[in-house]
Short mmCIF file of C-alpha atoms (C1' of nucleotides) in Angstrom, two decimals:
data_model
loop_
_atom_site.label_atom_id
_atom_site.label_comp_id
_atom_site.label_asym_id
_atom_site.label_seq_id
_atom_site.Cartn_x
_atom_site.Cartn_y
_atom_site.Cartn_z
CA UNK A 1 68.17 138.71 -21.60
CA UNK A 2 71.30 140.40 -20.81
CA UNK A 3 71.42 142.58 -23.59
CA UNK A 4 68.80 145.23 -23.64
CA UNK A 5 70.39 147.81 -23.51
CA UNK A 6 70.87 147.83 -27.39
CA UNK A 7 72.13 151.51 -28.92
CA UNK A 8 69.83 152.46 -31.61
CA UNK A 9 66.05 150.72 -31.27
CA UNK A 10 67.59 148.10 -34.02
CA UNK A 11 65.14 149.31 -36.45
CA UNK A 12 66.42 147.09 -39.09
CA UNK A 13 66.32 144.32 -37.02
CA UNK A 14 62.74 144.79 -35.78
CA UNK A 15 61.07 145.48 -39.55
CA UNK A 16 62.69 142.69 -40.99
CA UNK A 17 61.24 140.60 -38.09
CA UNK A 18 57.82 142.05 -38.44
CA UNK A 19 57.84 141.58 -42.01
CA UNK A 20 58.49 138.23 -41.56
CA UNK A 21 55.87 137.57 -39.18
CA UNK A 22 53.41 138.60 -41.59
CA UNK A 23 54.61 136.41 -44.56
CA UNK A 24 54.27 133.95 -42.40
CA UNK A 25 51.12 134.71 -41.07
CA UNK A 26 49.51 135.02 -44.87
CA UNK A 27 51.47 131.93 -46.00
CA UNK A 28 49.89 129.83 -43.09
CA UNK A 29 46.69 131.79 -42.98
CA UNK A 30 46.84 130.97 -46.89
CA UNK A 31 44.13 132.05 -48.37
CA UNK A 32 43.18 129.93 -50.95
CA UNK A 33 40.87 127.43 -52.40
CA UNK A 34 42.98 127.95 -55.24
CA UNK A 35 44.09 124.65 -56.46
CA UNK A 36 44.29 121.72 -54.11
CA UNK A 37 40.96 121.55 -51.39
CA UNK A 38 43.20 119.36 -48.52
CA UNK A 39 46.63 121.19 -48.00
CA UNK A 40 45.05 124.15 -47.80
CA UNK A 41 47.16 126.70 -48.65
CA UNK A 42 48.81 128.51 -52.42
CA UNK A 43 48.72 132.08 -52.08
CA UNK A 44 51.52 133.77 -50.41
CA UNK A 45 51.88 137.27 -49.62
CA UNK A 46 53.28 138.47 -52.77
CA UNK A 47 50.60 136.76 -55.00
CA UNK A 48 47.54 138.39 -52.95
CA UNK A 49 49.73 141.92 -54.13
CA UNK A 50 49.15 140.75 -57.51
CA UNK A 51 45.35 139.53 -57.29
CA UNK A 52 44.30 143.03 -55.40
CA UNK A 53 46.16 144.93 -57.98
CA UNK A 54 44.60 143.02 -60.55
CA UNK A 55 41.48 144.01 -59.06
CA UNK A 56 41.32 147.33 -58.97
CA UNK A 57 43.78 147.84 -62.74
CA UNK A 58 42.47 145.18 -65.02
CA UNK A 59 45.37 144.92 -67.91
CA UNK A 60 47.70 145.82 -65.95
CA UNK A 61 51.58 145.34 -67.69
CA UNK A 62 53.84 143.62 -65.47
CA UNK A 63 55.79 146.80 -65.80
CA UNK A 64 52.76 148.37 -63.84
CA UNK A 65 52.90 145.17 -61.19
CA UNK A 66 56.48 145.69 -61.05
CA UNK A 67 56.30 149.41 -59.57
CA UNK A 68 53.19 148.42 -57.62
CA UNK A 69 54.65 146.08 -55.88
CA UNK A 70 57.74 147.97 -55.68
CA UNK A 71 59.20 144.58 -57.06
CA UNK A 72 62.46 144.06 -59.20
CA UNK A 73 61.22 143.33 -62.89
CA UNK A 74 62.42 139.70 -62.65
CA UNK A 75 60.90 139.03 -59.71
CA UNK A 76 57.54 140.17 -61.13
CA UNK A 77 58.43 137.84 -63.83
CA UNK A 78 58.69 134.48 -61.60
CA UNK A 79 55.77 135.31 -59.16
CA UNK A 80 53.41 135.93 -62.59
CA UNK A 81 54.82 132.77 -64.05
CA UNK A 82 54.46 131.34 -60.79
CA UNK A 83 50.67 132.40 -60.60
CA UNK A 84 49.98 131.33 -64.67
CA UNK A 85 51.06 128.15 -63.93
CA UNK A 86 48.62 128.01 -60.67
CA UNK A 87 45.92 129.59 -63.12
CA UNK A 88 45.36 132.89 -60.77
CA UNK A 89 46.15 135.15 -63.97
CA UNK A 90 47.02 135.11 -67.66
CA UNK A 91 49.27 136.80 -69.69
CA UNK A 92 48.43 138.16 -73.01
CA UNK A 93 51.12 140.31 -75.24
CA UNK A 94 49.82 143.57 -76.19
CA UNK A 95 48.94 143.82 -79.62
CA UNK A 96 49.80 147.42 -80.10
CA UNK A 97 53.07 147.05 -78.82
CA UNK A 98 54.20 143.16 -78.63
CA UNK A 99 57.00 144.14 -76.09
CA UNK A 100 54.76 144.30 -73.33
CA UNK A 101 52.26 141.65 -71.69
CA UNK A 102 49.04 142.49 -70.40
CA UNK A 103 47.59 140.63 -67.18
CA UNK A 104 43.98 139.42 -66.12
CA UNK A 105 42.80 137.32 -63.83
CA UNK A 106 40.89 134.04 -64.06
CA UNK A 107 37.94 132.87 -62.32
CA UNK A 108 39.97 131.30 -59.96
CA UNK A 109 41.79 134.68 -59.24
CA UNK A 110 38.63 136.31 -59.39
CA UNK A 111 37.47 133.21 -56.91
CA UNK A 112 40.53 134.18 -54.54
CA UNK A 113 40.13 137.83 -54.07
CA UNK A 114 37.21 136.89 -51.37
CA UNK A 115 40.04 134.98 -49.65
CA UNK A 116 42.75 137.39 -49.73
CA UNK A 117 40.30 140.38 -49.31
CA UNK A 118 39.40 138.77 -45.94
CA UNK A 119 43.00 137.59 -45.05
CA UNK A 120 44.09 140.91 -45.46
CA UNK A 121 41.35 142.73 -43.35
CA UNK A 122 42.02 140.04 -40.41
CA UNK A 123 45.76 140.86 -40.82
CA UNK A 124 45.16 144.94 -40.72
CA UNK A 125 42.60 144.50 -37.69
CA UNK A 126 45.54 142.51 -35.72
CA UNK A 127 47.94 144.92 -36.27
CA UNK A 128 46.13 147.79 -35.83
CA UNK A 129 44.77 146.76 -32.30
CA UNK A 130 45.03 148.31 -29.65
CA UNK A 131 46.83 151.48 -31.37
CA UNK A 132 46.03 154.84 -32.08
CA UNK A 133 45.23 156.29 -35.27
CA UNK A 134 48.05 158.81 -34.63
CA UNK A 135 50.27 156.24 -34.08
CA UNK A 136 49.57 154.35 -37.00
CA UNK A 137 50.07 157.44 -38.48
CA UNK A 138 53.42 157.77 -37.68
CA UNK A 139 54.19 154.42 -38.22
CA UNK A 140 52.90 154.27 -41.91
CA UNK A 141 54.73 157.74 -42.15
CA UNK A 142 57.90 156.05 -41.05
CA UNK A 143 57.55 153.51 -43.72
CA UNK A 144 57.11 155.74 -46.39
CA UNK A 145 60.12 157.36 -45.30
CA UNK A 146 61.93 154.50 -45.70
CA UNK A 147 60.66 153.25 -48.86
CA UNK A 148 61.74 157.15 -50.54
CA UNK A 149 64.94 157.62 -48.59
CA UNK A 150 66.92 154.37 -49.80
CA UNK A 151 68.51 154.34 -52.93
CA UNK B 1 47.02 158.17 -60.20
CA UNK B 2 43.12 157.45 -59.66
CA UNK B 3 43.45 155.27 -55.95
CA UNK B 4 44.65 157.63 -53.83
CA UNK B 5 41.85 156.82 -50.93
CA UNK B 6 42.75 153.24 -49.83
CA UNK B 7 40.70 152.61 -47.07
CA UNK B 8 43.42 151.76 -44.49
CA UNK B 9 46.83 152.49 -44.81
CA UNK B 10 47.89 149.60 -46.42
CA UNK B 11 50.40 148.75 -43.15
CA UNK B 12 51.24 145.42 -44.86
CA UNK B 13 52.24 146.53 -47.96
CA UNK B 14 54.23 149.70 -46.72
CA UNK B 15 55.72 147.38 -44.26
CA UNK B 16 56.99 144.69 -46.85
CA UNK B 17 57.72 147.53 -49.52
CA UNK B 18 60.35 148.84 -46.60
CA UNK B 19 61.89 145.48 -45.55
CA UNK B 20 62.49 144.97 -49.31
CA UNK B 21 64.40 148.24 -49.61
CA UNK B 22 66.31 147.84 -46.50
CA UNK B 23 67.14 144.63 -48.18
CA UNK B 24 68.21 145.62 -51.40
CA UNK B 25 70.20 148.19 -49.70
CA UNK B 26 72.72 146.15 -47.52
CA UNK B 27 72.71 143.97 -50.06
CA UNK B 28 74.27 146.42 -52.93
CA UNK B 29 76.22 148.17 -50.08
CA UNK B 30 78.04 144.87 -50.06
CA UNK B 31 80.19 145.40 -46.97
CA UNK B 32 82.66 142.63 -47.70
CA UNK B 33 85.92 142.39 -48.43
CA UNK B 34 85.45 139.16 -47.89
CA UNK B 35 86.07 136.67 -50.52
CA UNK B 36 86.50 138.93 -54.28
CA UNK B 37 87.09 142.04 -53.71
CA UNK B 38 86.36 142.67 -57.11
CA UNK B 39 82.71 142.54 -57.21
CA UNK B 40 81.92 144.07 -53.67
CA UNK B 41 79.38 142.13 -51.92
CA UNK B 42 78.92 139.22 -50.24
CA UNK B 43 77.45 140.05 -47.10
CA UNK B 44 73.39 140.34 -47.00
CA UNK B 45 71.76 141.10 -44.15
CA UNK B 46 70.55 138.30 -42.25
CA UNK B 47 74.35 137.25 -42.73
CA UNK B 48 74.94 140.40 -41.42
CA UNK B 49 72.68 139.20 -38.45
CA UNK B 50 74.57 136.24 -37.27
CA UNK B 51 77.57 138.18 -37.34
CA UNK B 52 76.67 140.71 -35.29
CA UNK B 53 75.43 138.12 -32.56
CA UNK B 54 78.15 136.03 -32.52
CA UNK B 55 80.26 139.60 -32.28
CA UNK B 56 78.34 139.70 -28.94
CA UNK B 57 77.48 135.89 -28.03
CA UNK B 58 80.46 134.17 -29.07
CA UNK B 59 80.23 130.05 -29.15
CA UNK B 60 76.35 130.43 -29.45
CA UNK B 61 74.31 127.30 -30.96
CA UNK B 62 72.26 127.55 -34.53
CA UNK B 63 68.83 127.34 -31.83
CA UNK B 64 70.81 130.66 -30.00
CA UNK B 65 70.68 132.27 -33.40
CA UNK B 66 67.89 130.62 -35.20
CA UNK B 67 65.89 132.42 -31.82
CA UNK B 68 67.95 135.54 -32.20
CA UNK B 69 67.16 136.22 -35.76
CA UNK B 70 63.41 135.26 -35.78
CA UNK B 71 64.40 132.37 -37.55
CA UNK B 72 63.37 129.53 -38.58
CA UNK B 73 65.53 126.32 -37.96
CA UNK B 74 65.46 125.62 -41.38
CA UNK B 75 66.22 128.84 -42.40
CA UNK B 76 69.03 129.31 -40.02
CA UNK B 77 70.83 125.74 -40.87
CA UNK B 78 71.00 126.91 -44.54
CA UNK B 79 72.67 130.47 -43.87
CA UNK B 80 75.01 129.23 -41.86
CA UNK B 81 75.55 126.79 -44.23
CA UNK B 82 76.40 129.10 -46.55
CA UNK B 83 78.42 131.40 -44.33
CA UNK B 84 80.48 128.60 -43.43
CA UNK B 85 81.07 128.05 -47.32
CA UNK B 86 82.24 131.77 -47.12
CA UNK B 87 84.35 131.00 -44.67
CA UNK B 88 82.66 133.44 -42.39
CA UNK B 89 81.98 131.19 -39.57
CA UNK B 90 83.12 127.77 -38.51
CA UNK B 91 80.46 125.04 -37.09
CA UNK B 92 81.80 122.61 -34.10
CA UNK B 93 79.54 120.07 -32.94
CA UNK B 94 79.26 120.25 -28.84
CA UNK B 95 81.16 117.58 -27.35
CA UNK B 96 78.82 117.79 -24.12
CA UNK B 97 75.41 117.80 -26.64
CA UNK B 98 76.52 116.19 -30.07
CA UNK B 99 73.51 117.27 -31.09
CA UNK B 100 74.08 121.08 -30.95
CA UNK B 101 76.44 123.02 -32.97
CA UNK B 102 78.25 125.61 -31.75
CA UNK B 103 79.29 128.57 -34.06
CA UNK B 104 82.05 131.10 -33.96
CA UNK B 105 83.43 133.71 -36.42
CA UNK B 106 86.70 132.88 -38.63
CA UNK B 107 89.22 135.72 -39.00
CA UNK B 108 87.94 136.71 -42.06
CA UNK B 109 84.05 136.67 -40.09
CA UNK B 110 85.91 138.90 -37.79
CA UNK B 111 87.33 141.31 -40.35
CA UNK B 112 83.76 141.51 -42.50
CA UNK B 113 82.42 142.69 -38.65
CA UNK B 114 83.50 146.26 -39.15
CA UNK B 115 82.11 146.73 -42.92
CA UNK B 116 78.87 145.14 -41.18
CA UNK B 117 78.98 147.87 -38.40
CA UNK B 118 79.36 150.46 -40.40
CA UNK B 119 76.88 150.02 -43.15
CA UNK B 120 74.45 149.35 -40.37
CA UNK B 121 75.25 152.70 -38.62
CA UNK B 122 74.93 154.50 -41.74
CA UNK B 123 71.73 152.66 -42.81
CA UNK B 124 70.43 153.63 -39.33
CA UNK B 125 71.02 157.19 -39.92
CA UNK B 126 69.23 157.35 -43.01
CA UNK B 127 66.62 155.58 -41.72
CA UNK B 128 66.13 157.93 -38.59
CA UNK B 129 67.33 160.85 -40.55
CA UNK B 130 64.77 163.74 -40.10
CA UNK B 131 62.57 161.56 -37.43
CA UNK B 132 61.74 162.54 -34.26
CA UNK B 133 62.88 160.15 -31.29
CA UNK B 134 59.32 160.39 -30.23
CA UNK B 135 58.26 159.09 -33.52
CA UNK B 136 60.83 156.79 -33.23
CA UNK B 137 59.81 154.54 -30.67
CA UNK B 138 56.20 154.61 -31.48
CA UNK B 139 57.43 152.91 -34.69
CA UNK B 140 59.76 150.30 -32.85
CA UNK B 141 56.78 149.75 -30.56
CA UNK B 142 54.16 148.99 -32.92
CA UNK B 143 56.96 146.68 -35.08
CA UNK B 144 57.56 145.05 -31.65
CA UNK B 145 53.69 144.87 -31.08
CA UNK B 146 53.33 143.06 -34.94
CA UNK B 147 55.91 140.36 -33.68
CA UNK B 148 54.18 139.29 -30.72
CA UNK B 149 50.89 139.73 -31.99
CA UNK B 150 51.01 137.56 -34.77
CA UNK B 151 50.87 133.90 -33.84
"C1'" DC C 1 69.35 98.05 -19.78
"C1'" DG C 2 66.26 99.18 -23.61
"C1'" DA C 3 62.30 101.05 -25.74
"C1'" DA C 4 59.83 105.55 -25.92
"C1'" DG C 5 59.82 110.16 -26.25
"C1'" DG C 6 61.91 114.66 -26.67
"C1'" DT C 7 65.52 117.81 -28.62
"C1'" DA C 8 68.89 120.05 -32.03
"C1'" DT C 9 69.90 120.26 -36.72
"C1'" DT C 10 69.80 119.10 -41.31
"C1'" DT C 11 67.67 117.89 -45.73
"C1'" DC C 12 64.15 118.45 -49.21
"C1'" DG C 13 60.92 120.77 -52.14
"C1'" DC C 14 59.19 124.86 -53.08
"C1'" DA C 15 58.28 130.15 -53.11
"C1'" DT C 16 60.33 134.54 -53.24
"C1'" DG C 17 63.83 138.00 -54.52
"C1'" DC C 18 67.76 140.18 -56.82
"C1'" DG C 19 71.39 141.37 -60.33
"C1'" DA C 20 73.19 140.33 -64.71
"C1'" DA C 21 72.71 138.80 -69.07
"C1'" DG C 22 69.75 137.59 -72.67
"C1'" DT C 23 65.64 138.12 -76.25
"C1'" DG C 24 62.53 140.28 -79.05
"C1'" DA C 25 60.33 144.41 -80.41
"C1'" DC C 26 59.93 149.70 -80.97
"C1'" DG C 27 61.85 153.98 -82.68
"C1'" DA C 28 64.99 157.34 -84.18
"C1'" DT C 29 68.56 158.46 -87.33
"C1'" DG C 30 71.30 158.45 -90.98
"C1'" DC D 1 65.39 150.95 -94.88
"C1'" DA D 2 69.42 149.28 -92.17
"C1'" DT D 3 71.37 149.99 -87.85
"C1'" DC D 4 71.64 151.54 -83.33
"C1'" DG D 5 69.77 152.53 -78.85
"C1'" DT D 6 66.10 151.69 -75.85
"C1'" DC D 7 62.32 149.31 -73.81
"C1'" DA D 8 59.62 145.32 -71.78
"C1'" DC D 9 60.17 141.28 -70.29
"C1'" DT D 10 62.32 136.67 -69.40
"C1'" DT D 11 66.02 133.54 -68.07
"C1'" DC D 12 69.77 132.17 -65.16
"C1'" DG D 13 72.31 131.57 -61.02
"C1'" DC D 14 72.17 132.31 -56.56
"C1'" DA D 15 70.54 133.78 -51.68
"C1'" DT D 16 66.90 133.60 -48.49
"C1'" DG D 17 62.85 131.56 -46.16
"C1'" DC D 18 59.41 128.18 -44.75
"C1'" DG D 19 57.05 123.65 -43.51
"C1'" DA D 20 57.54 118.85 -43.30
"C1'" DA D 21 60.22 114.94 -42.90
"C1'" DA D 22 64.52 112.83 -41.74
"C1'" DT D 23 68.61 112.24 -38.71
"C1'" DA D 24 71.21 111.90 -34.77
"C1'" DC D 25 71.43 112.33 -30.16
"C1'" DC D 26 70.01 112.82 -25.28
"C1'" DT D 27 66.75 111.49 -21.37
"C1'" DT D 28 63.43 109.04 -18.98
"C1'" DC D 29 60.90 105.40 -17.32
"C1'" DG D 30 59.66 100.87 -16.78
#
DNA sequence: CGAAGGTATTTCGCATGCGAAGTGACGATG
DNA sequence: CATCGTCACTTCGCATGCGAAATACCTTCG
C-alpha cells in the first residue's frame, strides 16, 4: 500500500491482470459436459473461440481460425489438435487444395456451444455492470487500438 | 466480411486479442542483454514483472510477488524458477521463516532493469499514443473493475 | 511436549502460446 | 515437365499459467 502513486496507470500491468482473471474465470466456470460428467470442466477460453467461430463459419481453414482468433498459426495448430483429440471438432483436408484443412464441429461441439454461449453471456453481463455504454465504448475502442497499433 | 453486427462488443475477445499482442510485443522487443546477446531476447513480460517489483521492493517473498503479479503460487514458483536459471534473481530461504523465500536481483537482474524500463515506457506510449487521458482512465477503471469483479 | 492445524512454496500434469524449422502441396517459370 | 518459390499447416522446444497434491515449516492447544 505504499506505492500508489504509480506514473503511468500501468496499463500493461492492469490488461494482463484482467485478462487473466477471465481465463480463469472460463477455465473454472468451464463450460462443458464435454467429456468427463464429475470433474467438470474441458473447455478453456481459447477453445470456446474456436466452437463460436465454428458456429457462425462452418469449414472454416485453420488459416481462417488463426486470424480470428488473432492466434499464431502453431498455436491454432495445438488448440485444434487439442480439441480433435477431445472430439469438439474434426479436421478434414480440402480436396481442392490438399494444403489446407477444413474444420467442423461434432455433436459434442455442437452439444457445447449451449455451454459456452451461456458462459460467455454471464461473463459479458459481469463485466459490463454497472458501466456505461459510453464507457464500454471507449474501453472496447481502447482495445482495438491496441490490437492495430502493435507490430 | 458478413458479421459485422455482433451483438455486444465482444469485451472478452478484444480484451484477450490485446493482452496477446502486448505479449508478443515485449516478448520480440527482447530487452535483454542478458545471457546471448546474439539472439536478443530473453526477457518476457511477467519476467519483466518481478523485476520491476523487486526494483522497488527489494528482499520481497515469492507470496509478495505471487500477490503483486496476480499470480498464482504455482505460477510464480516456476518463473522464478526460471529467472533464477537466468541468473536474473537469486532465491534465499528466510532464516526467521524457513518456509519463505526471499528474492533479490543479481547484477545481471539489475543491468536487464533498464532494457525492462525502457521497452515498457515505449510500449506505454504506443499504447496511449493518440488517447485522451480522459479515455484513459475510464479504460484503467473498467480493467480494474474486471479484476475485482471476477471471483 | 506433541499432535493438529495452518502457512509458504514447490512439484506435477496439463493447457496455452510463440518462434523456428520442418513437411507436403500448389503454381509459375524456364 | 523439372525446379523453384510460396503457401498451409504441423512439429519441436520452450515459456507461461493453473489447480491439485505434496513438502517443509511454523503455531497452537491440550
Amino acid at each position: 500500500m505504499t506505492d500508489d502513486r504509480q506514473r503511468p496507470p500501468r496499463l500493461v500491468f492492469l490488461t494482463t491482470a484482467a485478462e487473466r482473471q477471465m481465463r480463469r474465470w472460463i477455465a473454472r466456470r468451464g463450460a462443458g459436459p464435454t467429456s468427463v460428467p464429475g470433474n467438470g470442466h474441458g473447455i478453456g477460453a481459447p477453445a470456446a473461440g474456436v466452437l463460436l467461430h465454428l458456429a457462425d463459419h462452418p469449414d472454416a481453414t485453420v488459416g481462417e481460425v488463426t486470424a480470428a482468433l488473432r492466434a499464431s498459426p502453431a498455436g491454432a495448430s495445438g488448440l485444434l489438435a487439442r480439441m480433435e483429440r477431445a472430439d469438439l471438432v474434426r479436421r478434414r483436408t480440402d480436396p481442392d487444395d490438399r494444403r489446407t484443412v477444413r474444420l467442423d464441429l461434432t455433436p459434442a461441439g455442437t452439444a457445447a456451444l449451449d455451454d459456452v454461449r451461456a458462459a460467455l453471456a454471464e461473463l459479458n453481463d459481469r463485466l459490463t455492470d454497472g458501466v456505461s455504454p459510453d464507457e464500454l465504448a471507449t474501453v472496447a475502442r481502447w482495445l482495438e487500438h491496441v490490437t492495430r497499433t502493435l507490430p
